[in-house]
PDB file of C-alpha atoms in Angstrom:
ATOM      1  CA  UNK A   1      -1.765  40.487  12.325  1.00 74.00           C
ATOM      2  CA  UNK A   2      -0.550  38.842   9.115  1.00 88.00           C
ATOM      3  CA  UNK A   3       0.418  35.206   8.488  1.00 92.00           C
ATOM      4  CA  UNK A   4       3.507  35.042   6.275  1.00 88.00           C
ATOM      5  CA  UNK A   5       4.502  31.406   6.803  1.00 84.00           C
ATOM      6  CA  UNK A   6       7.295  30.077   9.007  1.00 88.00           C
ATOM      7  CA  UNK A   7      10.773  28.617   8.606  1.00 88.00           C
ATOM      8  CA  UNK A   8       9.382  25.108   9.101  1.00 88.00           C
ATOM      9  CA  UNK A   9       6.212  25.357   6.978  1.00 91.00           C
ATOM     10  CA  UNK A  10       6.221  26.160   3.262  1.00 89.00           C
ATOM     11  CA  UNK A  11       2.954  28.001   2.603  1.00 89.00           C
ATOM     12  CA  UNK A  12       1.919  28.954  -0.913  1.00 90.00           C
ATOM     13  CA  UNK A  13       0.940  32.552  -1.645  1.00 91.00           C
ATOM     14  CA  UNK A  14      -2.732  31.637  -2.072  1.00 94.00           C
ATOM     15  CA  UNK A  15      -2.735  29.815   1.276  1.00 94.00           C
ATOM     16  CA  UNK A  16      -1.299  32.889   3.020  1.00 94.00           C
ATOM     17  CA  UNK A  17      -3.978  35.021   1.361  1.00 96.00           C
ATOM     18  CA  UNK A  18      -6.689  32.609   2.550  1.00 96.00           C
ATOM     19  CA  UNK A  19      -5.475  32.660   6.175  1.00 96.00           C
ATOM     20  CA  UNK A  20      -5.245  36.436   6.269  1.00 96.00           C
ATOM     21  CA  UNK A  21      -8.619  36.874   4.567  1.00 96.00           C
ATOM     22  CA  UNK A  22     -10.296  34.620   7.145  1.00 96.00           C
ATOM     23  CA  UNK A  23      -8.643  36.588   9.975  1.00 94.00           C
ATOM     24  CA  UNK A  24      -9.764  39.904   8.470  1.00 94.00           C
ATOM     25  CA  UNK A  25     -13.337  38.707   7.874  1.00 94.00           C
ATOM     26  CA  UNK A  26     -13.440  37.005  11.309  1.00 93.00           C
ATOM     27  CA  UNK A  27     -14.766  33.874   9.636  1.00 95.00           C
ATOM     28  CA  UNK A  28     -13.708  30.266  10.196  1.00 96.00           C
ATOM     29  CA  UNK A  29     -11.133  29.105   7.639  1.00 97.00           C
ATOM     30  CA  UNK A  30     -12.253  25.787   6.150  1.00 97.00           C
ATOM     31  CA  UNK A  31      -9.233  23.939   4.747  1.00 96.00           C
ATOM     32  CA  UNK A  32      -9.628  20.885   2.525  1.00 95.00           C
ATOM     33  CA  UNK A  33      -7.069  18.761   0.726  1.00 90.00           C
ATOM     34  CA  UNK A  34      -5.655  15.270   0.464  1.00 87.00           C
ATOM     35  CA  UNK A  35      -4.658  13.624   3.760  1.00 85.00           C
ATOM     36  CA  UNK A  36      -1.051  14.474   4.537  1.00 84.00           C
ATOM     37  CA  UNK A  37      -0.930  17.864   2.788  1.00 88.00           C
ATOM     38  CA  UNK A  38      -0.396  19.815   6.018  1.00 90.00           C
ATOM     39  CA  UNK A  39      -3.911  20.972   6.938  1.00 94.00           C
ATOM     40  CA  UNK A  40      -3.580  20.272  10.656  1.00 94.00           C
ATOM     41  CA  UNK A  41      -0.011  21.555  10.731  1.00 94.00           C
ATOM     42  CA  UNK A  42      -1.239  24.810   9.177  1.00 95.00           C
ATOM     43  CA  UNK A  43      -3.165  25.686  12.349  1.00 95.00           C
ATOM     44  CA  UNK A  44      -0.103  25.038  14.509  1.00 95.00           C
ATOM     45  CA  UNK A  45       2.067  27.156  12.246  1.00 95.00           C
ATOM     46  CA  UNK A  46      -0.460  30.009  12.182  1.00 96.00           C
ATOM     47  CA  UNK A  47      -0.450  29.980  15.988  1.00 96.00           C
ATOM     48  CA  UNK A  48       3.376  29.934  16.085  1.00 94.00           C
ATOM     49  CA  UNK A  49       3.692  32.659  13.461  1.00 93.00           C
ATOM     50  CA  UNK A  50       1.266  34.996  15.218  1.00 93.00           C
ATOM     51  CA  UNK A  51       2.480  34.133  18.723  1.00 93.00           C
ATOM     52  CA  UNK A  52      -0.876  32.760  19.823  1.00 95.00           C
ATOM     53  CA  UNK A  53      -1.903  29.817  21.982  1.00 96.00           C
ATOM     54  CA  UNK A  54      -3.780  27.009  20.224  1.00 97.00           C
ATOM     55  CA  UNK A  55      -6.679  24.842  21.371  1.00 97.00           C
ATOM     56  CA  UNK A  56      -7.131  21.656  19.351  1.00 97.00           C
ATOM     57  CA  UNK A  57     -10.427  19.775  19.043  1.00 97.00           C
ATOM     58  CA  UNK A  58      -9.928  16.456  17.291  1.00 96.00           C
ATOM     59  CA  UNK A  59     -13.201  15.185  15.827  1.00 96.00           C
ATOM     60  CA  UNK A  60     -14.103  11.488  15.810  1.00 94.00           C
ATOM     61  CA  UNK A  61     -17.059   9.615  14.329  1.00 92.00           C
ATOM     62  CA  UNK A  62     -18.704   9.606  17.773  1.00 94.00           C
ATOM     63  CA  UNK A  63     -18.093  13.296  18.562  1.00 95.00           C
ATOM     64  CA  UNK A  64     -21.180  15.441  19.164  1.00 94.00           C
ATOM     65  CA  UNK A  65     -21.300  19.203  18.780  1.00 94.00           C
ATOM     66  CA  UNK A  66     -22.505  19.590  22.379  1.00 95.00           C
ATOM     67  CA  UNK A  67     -19.188  18.179  23.608  1.00 95.00           C
ATOM     68  CA  UNK A  68     -17.435  21.207  22.146  1.00 96.00           C
ATOM     69  CA  UNK A  69     -19.589  23.464  24.311  1.00 96.00           C
ATOM     70  CA  UNK A  70     -19.917  21.543  27.565  1.00 96.00           C
ATOM     71  CA  UNK A  71     -21.078  18.245  29.059  1.00 95.00           C
ATOM     72  CA  UNK A  72     -23.360  17.951  32.078  1.00 94.00           C
ATOM     73  CA  UNK A  73     -22.747  14.893  34.274  1.00 91.00           C
ATOM     74  CA  UNK A  74     -26.216  14.245  35.697  1.00 89.00           C
ATOM     75  CA  UNK A  75     -25.295  10.722  36.796  1.00 92.00           C
ATOM     76  CA  UNK A  76     -22.501  11.915  39.083  1.00 90.00           C
ATOM     77  CA  UNK A  77     -24.755  14.578  40.552  1.00 86.00           C
ATOM     78  CA  UNK A  78     -27.459  12.011  41.308  1.00 91.00           C
ATOM     79  CA  UNK A  79     -24.916   9.705  42.940  1.00 89.00           C
ATOM     80  CA  UNK A  80     -23.507  12.521  45.075  1.00 85.00           C
ATOM     81  CA  UNK A  81     -26.987  13.589  46.140  1.00 86.00           C
ATOM     82  CA  UNK A  82     -27.666  10.049  47.356  1.00 84.00           C
ATOM     83  CA  UNK A  83     -24.438  10.209  49.352  1.00 86.00           C
ATOM     84  CA  UNK A  84     -25.365  13.584  50.843  1.00 80.00           C
ATOM     85  CA  UNK A  85     -22.459  15.449  49.261  1.00 81.00           C
ATOM     86  CA  UNK A  86     -22.909  19.212  49.622  1.00 80.00           C
ATOM     87  CA  UNK A  87     -21.380  20.017  46.241  1.00 83.00           C
ATOM     88  CA  UNK A  88     -24.630  18.913  44.564  1.00 85.00           C
ATOM     89  CA  UNK A  89     -26.004  22.342  45.488  1.00 86.00           C
ATOM     90  CA  UNK A  90     -23.774  23.919  42.843  1.00 85.00           C
ATOM     91  CA  UNK A  91     -24.598  22.489  39.424  1.00 88.00           C
ATOM     92  CA  UNK A  92     -21.419  23.966  37.943  1.00 90.00           C
ATOM     93  CA  UNK A  93     -19.469  21.231  39.761  1.00 90.00           C
ATOM     94  CA  UNK A  94     -20.916  18.787  37.230  1.00 91.00           C
ATOM     95  CA  UNK A  95     -20.279  20.731  34.042  1.00 94.00           C
ATOM     96  CA  UNK A  96     -17.191  19.942  31.991  1.00 95.00           C
ATOM     97  CA  UNK A  97     -16.092  22.751  29.710  1.00 96.00           C
ATOM     98  CA  UNK A  98     -15.611  21.870  26.049  1.00 96.00           C
ATOM     99  CA  UNK A  99     -13.004  23.212  23.640  1.00 97.00           C
ATOM    100  CA  UNK A 100     -15.241  26.047  22.399  1.00 96.00           C
ATOM    101  CA  UNK A 101     -15.974  27.156  25.963  1.00 96.00           C
ATOM    102  CA  UNK A 102     -12.236  27.143  26.736  1.00 96.00           C
ATOM    103  CA  UNK A 103     -11.560  29.224  23.619  1.00 96.00           C
ATOM    104  CA  UNK A 104     -14.402  31.672  24.278  1.00 96.00           C
ATOM    105  CA  UNK A 105     -13.409  32.382  27.883  1.00 94.00           C
ATOM    106  CA  UNK A 106      -9.769  33.091  27.047  1.00 94.00           C
ATOM    107  CA  UNK A 107      -8.616  36.639  27.857  1.00 92.00           C
ATOM    108  CA  UNK A 108      -6.255  36.548  24.893  1.00 94.00           C
ATOM    109  CA  UNK A 109      -6.836  35.807  21.245  1.00 94.00           C
ATOM    110  CA  UNK A 110      -5.970  32.254  20.255  1.00 96.00           C
ATOM    111  CA  UNK A 111      -6.237  29.744  17.424  1.00 97.00           C
ATOM    112  CA  UNK A 112      -9.017  27.154  17.655  1.00 97.00           C
ATOM    113  CA  UNK A 113      -8.460  24.086  15.471  1.00 98.00           C
ATOM    114  CA  UNK A 114     -11.472  21.878  14.699  1.00 97.00           C
ATOM    115  CA  UNK A 115      -9.686  18.975  13.071  1.00 96.00           C
ATOM    116  CA  UNK A 116     -11.307  16.606  10.530  1.00 95.00           C
ATOM    117  CA  UNK A 117     -14.852  17.885  10.895  1.00 95.00           C
ATOM    118  CA  UNK A 118     -16.048  15.487   8.185  1.00 92.00           C
ATOM    119  CA  UNK A 119     -15.475  12.491  10.479  1.00 93.00           C
ATOM    120  CA  UNK A 120     -18.573  13.378  12.525  1.00 92.00           C
ATOM    121  CA  UNK A 121     -22.151  12.830  11.396  1.00 90.00           C
ATOM    122  CA  UNK A 122     -23.744  15.140   8.837  1.00 87.00           C
ATOM    123  CA  UNK A 123     -25.596  17.200  11.476  1.00 90.00           C
ATOM    124  CA  UNK A 124     -22.423  18.095  13.384  1.00 93.00           C
ATOM    125  CA  UNK A 125     -21.515  21.237  11.341  1.00 92.00           C
ATOM    126  CA  UNK A 126     -25.126  22.499  11.424  1.00 91.00           C
ATOM    127  CA  UNK A 127     -25.214  22.083  15.201  1.00 92.00           C
ATOM    128  CA  UNK A 128     -22.324  24.561  15.517  1.00 92.00           C
ATOM    129  CA  UNK A 129     -23.639  27.191  13.086  1.00 91.00           C
ATOM    130  CA  UNK A 130     -24.880  29.735  15.606  1.00 90.00           C
ATOM    131  CA  UNK A 131     -22.065  29.216  18.088  1.00 93.00           C
ATOM    132  CA  UNK A 132     -19.346  29.813  15.484  1.00 92.00           C
ATOM    133  CA  UNK A 133     -21.263  32.682  13.889  1.00 91.00           C
ATOM    134  CA  UNK A 134     -22.203  34.619  17.035  1.00 92.00           C
ATOM    135  CA  UNK A 135     -19.311  33.330  19.155  1.00 94.00           C
ATOM    136  CA  UNK A 136     -21.612  32.628  22.088  1.00 94.00           C
ATOM    137  CA  UNK A 137     -23.827  29.909  23.526  1.00 95.00           C
ATOM    138  CA  UNK A 138     -26.216  29.366  26.442  1.00 95.00           C
ATOM    139  CA  UNK A 139     -25.661  26.978  29.354  1.00 95.00           C
ATOM    140  CA  UNK A 140     -29.164  25.821  30.271  1.00 93.00           C
ATOM    141  CA  UNK A 141     -28.211  24.201  33.578  1.00 91.00           C
ATOM    142  CA  UNK A 142     -26.735  27.407  35.032  1.00 91.00           C
ATOM    143  CA  UNK A 143     -28.470  30.084  32.955  1.00 92.00           C
ATOM    144  CA  UNK A 144     -25.113  31.481  31.805  1.00 93.00           C
ATOM    145  CA  UNK A 145     -24.355  32.895  28.391  1.00 95.00           C
ATOM    146  CA  UNK A 146     -20.773  32.186  27.413  1.00 95.00           C
ATOM    147  CA  UNK A 147     -19.564  34.848  25.021  1.00 95.00           C
ATOM    148  CA  UNK A 148     -16.116  35.083  23.408  1.00 94.00           C
ATOM    149  CA  UNK A 149     -13.950  37.665  25.156  1.00 87.00           C
ATOM    150  CA  UNK A 150     -11.577  37.662  22.189  1.00 91.00           C
ATOM    151  CA  UNK A 151     -12.822  36.197  18.919  1.00 93.00           C
ATOM    152  CA  UNK A 152     -10.545  33.212  18.194  1.00 96.00           C
ATOM    153  CA  UNK A 153      -9.037  32.440  14.799  1.00 96.00           C
ATOM    154  CA  UNK A 154     -10.955  29.294  13.860  1.00 97.00           C
ATOM    155  CA  UNK A 155      -9.354  26.818  11.447  1.00 98.00           C
ATOM    156  CA  UNK A 156     -11.446  23.818  10.387  1.00 97.00           C
ATOM    157  CA  UNK A 157      -9.965  20.917   8.427  1.00 96.00           C
ATOM    158  CA  UNK A 158     -11.733  18.364   6.247  1.00 94.00           C
ATOM    159  CA  UNK A 159     -10.515  15.378   4.234  1.00 89.00           C
ATOM    160  CA  UNK A 160     -13.588  15.617   1.998  1.00 84.00           C
ATOM    161  CA  UNK A 161     -14.951  12.286   3.254  1.00 82.00           C
ATOM    162  CA  UNK A 162     -18.484  13.704   3.177  1.00 84.00           C
ATOM    163  CA  UNK A 163     -20.195  16.841   1.922  1.00 88.00           C
ATOM    164  CA  UNK A 164     -20.633  19.696   4.382  1.00 90.00           C
ATOM    165  CA  UNK A 165     -23.966  21.583   4.587  1.00 91.00           C
ATOM    166  CA  UNK A 166     -24.393  24.712   2.458  1.00 92.00           C
ATOM    167  CA  UNK A 167     -25.434  26.799   5.468  1.00 91.00           C
ATOM    168  CA  UNK A 168     -22.157  25.893   7.165  1.00 92.00           C
ATOM    169  CA  UNK A 169     -20.077  26.580   4.048  1.00 93.00           C
ATOM    170  CA  UNK A 170     -21.597  30.049   3.705  1.00 93.00           C
ATOM    171  CA  UNK A 171     -20.155  31.024   7.072  1.00 92.00           C
ATOM    172  CA  UNK A 172     -16.603  29.928   6.226  1.00 95.00           C
ATOM    173  CA  UNK A 173     -13.755  31.186   4.091  1.00 96.00           C
ATOM    174  CA  UNK A 174     -12.711  28.199   1.989  1.00 96.00           C
ATOM    175  CA  UNK A 175      -9.319  27.062   0.753  1.00 96.00           C
ATOM    176  CA  UNK A 176      -8.270  23.818  -0.938  1.00 95.00           C
ATOM    177  CA  UNK A 177      -4.615  22.858  -0.488  1.00 93.00           C
ATOM    178  CA  UNK A 178      -3.525  21.431  -3.833  1.00 90.00           C
ATOM    179  CA  UNK A 179      -0.883  18.745  -3.844  1.00 90.00           C
ATOM    180  CA  UNK A 180       2.445  20.587  -4.223  1.00 90.00           C
ATOM    181  CA  UNK A 181       4.211  20.685  -7.558  1.00 90.00           C
ATOM    182  CA  UNK A 182       7.797  19.407  -7.826  1.00 91.00           C
ATOM    183  CA  UNK A 183       9.435  22.764  -7.017  1.00 92.00           C
ATOM    184  CA  UNK A 184       7.270  23.348  -3.938  1.00 91.00           C
ATOM    185  CA  UNK A 185       7.741  19.761  -2.758  1.00 93.00           C
ATOM    186  CA  UNK A 186      11.488  20.199  -3.134  1.00 93.00           C
ATOM    187  CA  UNK A 187      11.306  23.244  -0.831  1.00 92.00           C
ATOM    188  CA  UNK A 188       9.252  21.263   1.700  1.00 92.00           C
ATOM    189  CA  UNK A 189      11.753  18.396   1.654  1.00 93.00           C
ATOM    190  CA  UNK A 190      14.717  20.733   2.094  1.00 91.00           C
ATOM    191  CA  UNK A 191      13.048  22.237   5.183  1.00 90.00           C
ATOM    192  CA  UNK A 192      12.744  18.787   6.782  1.00 91.00           C
ATOM    193  CA  UNK A 193      15.908  17.138   5.409  1.00 92.00           C
ATOM    194  CA  UNK A 194      18.522  19.840   5.263  1.00 89.00           C
ATOM    195  CA  UNK A 195      21.612  19.026   3.206  1.00 87.00           C
ATOM    196  CA  UNK A 196      20.053  16.180   1.220  1.00 91.00           C
ATOM    197  CA  UNK A 197      22.098  15.507  -1.924  1.00 92.00           C
ATOM    198  CA  UNK A 198      20.503  17.205  -4.968  1.00 92.00           C
ATOM    199  CA  UNK A 199      20.903  14.126  -7.185  1.00 94.00           C
ATOM    200  CA  UNK A 200      19.205  11.861  -4.655  1.00 93.00           C
ATOM    201  CA  UNK A 201      16.402  14.365  -4.134  1.00 94.00           C
ATOM    202  CA  UNK A 202      15.793  14.815  -7.870  1.00 94.00           C
ATOM    203  CA  UNK A 203      15.748  11.062  -8.512  1.00 93.00           C
ATOM    204  CA  UNK A 204      13.554  10.347  -5.481  1.00 93.00           C
ATOM    205  CA  UNK A 205      10.996  13.030  -6.374  1.00 94.00           C
ATOM    206  CA  UNK A 206      10.891  11.857  -9.992  1.00 93.00           C
ATOM    207  CA  UNK A 207      10.214   8.323  -8.760  1.00 91.00           C
ATOM    208  CA  UNK A 208       7.649   9.608  -6.254  1.00 93.00           C
ATOM    209  CA  UNK A 209       5.627  11.462  -8.897  1.00 93.00           C
ATOM    210  CA  UNK A 210       5.766   8.402 -11.182  1.00 91.00           C
ATOM    211  CA  UNK A 211       4.221   6.386  -8.347  1.00 91.00           C
ATOM    212  CA  UNK A 212       1.519   9.009  -7.702  1.00 92.00           C
ATOM    213  CA  UNK A 213       0.582   9.101 -11.371  1.00 91.00           C
ATOM    214  CA  UNK A 214       0.414   5.319 -11.826  1.00 90.00           C
ATOM    215  CA  UNK A 215      -3.031   4.425 -13.251  1.00 91.00           C
ATOM    216  CA  UNK A 216      -5.126   2.269 -10.931  1.00 90.00           C
ATOM    217  CA  UNK A 217      -3.446   3.408  -7.710  1.00 91.00           C
ATOM    218  CA  UNK A 218      -6.002   3.266  -4.892  1.00 91.00           C
ATOM    219  CA  UNK A 219      -4.251   5.636  -2.456  1.00 91.00           C
ATOM    220  CA  UNK A 220      -1.768   8.158  -3.763  1.00 91.00           C
ATOM    221  CA  UNK A 221       1.144   8.765  -1.378  1.00 93.00           C
ATOM    222  CA  UNK A 222       1.041  12.161   0.310  1.00 91.00           C
ATOM    223  CA  UNK A 223       3.533  14.836   1.320  1.00 91.00           C
ATOM    224  CA  UNK A 224       4.010  13.347   4.782  1.00 91.00           C
ATOM    225  CA  UNK A 225       4.665   9.926   3.250  1.00 93.00           C
ATOM    226  CA  UNK A 226       7.361  11.137   0.855  1.00 94.00           C
ATOM    227  CA  UNK A 227       9.067  12.828   3.827  1.00 94.00           C
ATOM    228  CA  UNK A 228       9.026   9.508   5.702  1.00 94.00           C
ATOM    229  CA  UNK A 229      10.324   7.689   2.623  1.00 95.00           C
ATOM    230  CA  UNK A 230      13.212  10.117   2.195  1.00 95.00           C
ATOM    231  CA  UNK A 231      14.076   9.793   5.880  1.00 95.00           C
ATOM    232  CA  UNK A 232      14.380   6.034   5.381  1.00 94.00           C
ATOM    233  CA  UNK A 233      16.447   6.435   2.205  1.00 93.00           C
ATOM    234  CA  UNK A 234      18.859   8.661   4.129  1.00 93.00           C
ATOM    235  CA  UNK A 235      18.963   6.278   7.088  1.00 93.00           C
ATOM    236  CA  UNK A 236      19.807   3.385   4.742  1.00 91.00           C
ATOM    237  CA  UNK A 237      22.368   5.586   2.947  1.00 91.00           C
ATOM    238  CA  UNK A 238      20.845   4.806  -0.438  1.00 89.00           C
ATOM    239  CA  UNK A 239      21.986   6.722  -3.486  1.00 89.00           C
ATOM    240  CA  UNK A 240      20.272   8.048  -6.595  1.00 89.00           C
ATOM    241  CA  UNK A 241      21.782   5.141  -8.502  1.00 89.00           C
ATOM    242  CA  UNK A 242      20.161   2.658  -6.088  1.00 86.00           C
ATOM    243  CA  UNK A 243      16.752   4.152  -6.924  1.00 86.00           C
ATOM    244  CA  UNK A 244      17.406   4.153 -10.657  1.00 82.00           C
ATOM    245  CA  UNK A 245      18.222   0.449 -10.568  1.00 73.00           C
ATOM    246  CA  UNK A 246      14.624  -0.271  -9.594  1.00 68.00           C
ATOM    247  CA  UNK A 247      13.258   1.026 -12.864  1.00 64.00           C
ATOM    248  CA  UNK A 248      10.000   2.933 -13.241  1.00 60.00           C
ATOM    249  CA  UNK A 249       7.731  -0.115 -13.038  1.00 58.00           C
ATOM    250  CA  UNK A 250       9.336  -1.995 -10.145  1.00 72.00           C
ATOM    251  CA  UNK A 251       8.234  -1.983  -6.535  1.00 80.00           C
ATOM    252  CA  UNK A 252      10.079   0.997  -5.018  1.00 82.00           C
ATOM    253  CA  UNK A 253      12.657   0.469  -2.293  1.00 86.00           C
ATOM    254  CA  UNK A 254      11.195   0.757   1.224  1.00 90.00           C
ATOM    255  CA  UNK A 255       7.777   0.880  -0.405  1.00 89.00           C
ATOM    256  CA  UNK A 256       5.950   0.478   2.903  1.00 92.00           C
ATOM    257  CA  UNK A 257       6.404   4.209   3.500  1.00 92.00           C
ATOM    258  CA  UNK A 258       4.590   5.038   0.252  1.00 92.00           C
ATOM    259  CA  UNK A 259       2.110   2.235  -0.505  1.00 91.00           C
ATOM    260  CA  UNK A 260      -0.384   1.729   2.294  1.00 91.00           C
ATOM    261  CA  UNK A 261      -2.638  -1.103   1.107  1.00 91.00           C
ATOM    262  CA  UNK A 262      -2.209  -4.519  -0.457  1.00 92.00           C
ATOM    263  CA  UNK A 263      -4.004  -3.561  -3.696  1.00 92.00           C
ATOM    264  CA  UNK A 264      -1.379  -0.940  -4.517  1.00 90.00           C
ATOM    265  CA  UNK A 265       1.484  -3.279  -3.590  1.00 90.00           C
ATOM    266  CA  UNK A 266       0.001  -5.962  -5.866  1.00 90.00           C
ATOM    267  CA  UNK A 267      -0.392  -3.371  -8.640  1.00 87.00           C
ATOM    268  CA  UNK A 268       3.331  -2.610  -8.585  1.00 85.00           C
ATOM    269  CA  UNK A 269       4.206  -6.304  -8.316  1.00 85.00           C
ATOM    270  CA  UNK A 270       2.175  -6.952 -11.480  1.00 85.00           C
ATOM    271  CA  UNK A 271       3.831  -4.004 -13.249  1.00 80.00           C
ATOM    272  CA  UNK A 272       7.258  -5.320 -12.257  1.00 76.00           C
ATOM    273  CA  UNK A 273       6.356  -8.813 -13.518  1.00 74.00           C
ATOM    274  CA  UNK A 274       5.105  -7.441 -16.843  1.00 75.00           C
ATOM    275  CA  UNK A 275       8.247  -5.313 -17.231  1.00 68.00           C
ATOM    276  CA  UNK A 276      10.490  -8.350 -16.699  1.00 68.00           C
ATOM    277  CA  UNK A 277       8.402 -10.466 -19.092  1.00 70.00           C
ATOM    278  CA  UNK A 278       8.650  -7.885 -21.871  1.00 63.00           C
ATOM    279  CA  UNK A 279      12.449  -7.636 -21.709  1.00 60.00           C
TER     280      UNK A 279
END
């Protein structure tokens, strides 16, 4: 079972090695990188490539580790007992299975994505240490032990918003997705925008990297944002010459796809003003 990439996802050699190493070691693959570099999409593509079903657990700031295992609805059980409902005699009627439970009870191997783990509080990763290590957990209300029938391929993503505990990191295989260089980004673009004119692509990517490397930029545009920008350029039927007319210091055309806060827009407005003043 080897991940070799797909026709719709350009994976670097070191990323393929990381995925396959995690599968071989039966360890969670922890993937970090800038937002928009394809961390979440990686899990979907691994599932597609290997022909496996995927379960996705999207983490929020309010998510608790227990929710990934199960949730016990004691309030509903109390209400039903007051109404004389017979189903209160079976506590399992009030247990909602979490994403880990669903993955563990599967008869077939699957991919389990724990997306943006760093959004939760600092104790969240520690609270899942034993469950992800041993691939089992205990249900206190029923006395059951839920054990993985087939060990899932676990992919965990992080945007590096907060540090993860050392004990958690020790149990993972780690990979950082670097921002793609120009040649790799060109391949990614050609997958999503087949037939794009080479001159337009070269000019657009040159302009894009100039924007990313502008000193003082608060949020650098990502891979997903350059794909959106190119889609708009194609929709507006803009040419390479149209982009060159802007000049390196001007606010780029359709800049709302690339610049996502007012500070960065103001930065380019100031650069454009200074460029005009110095002519």
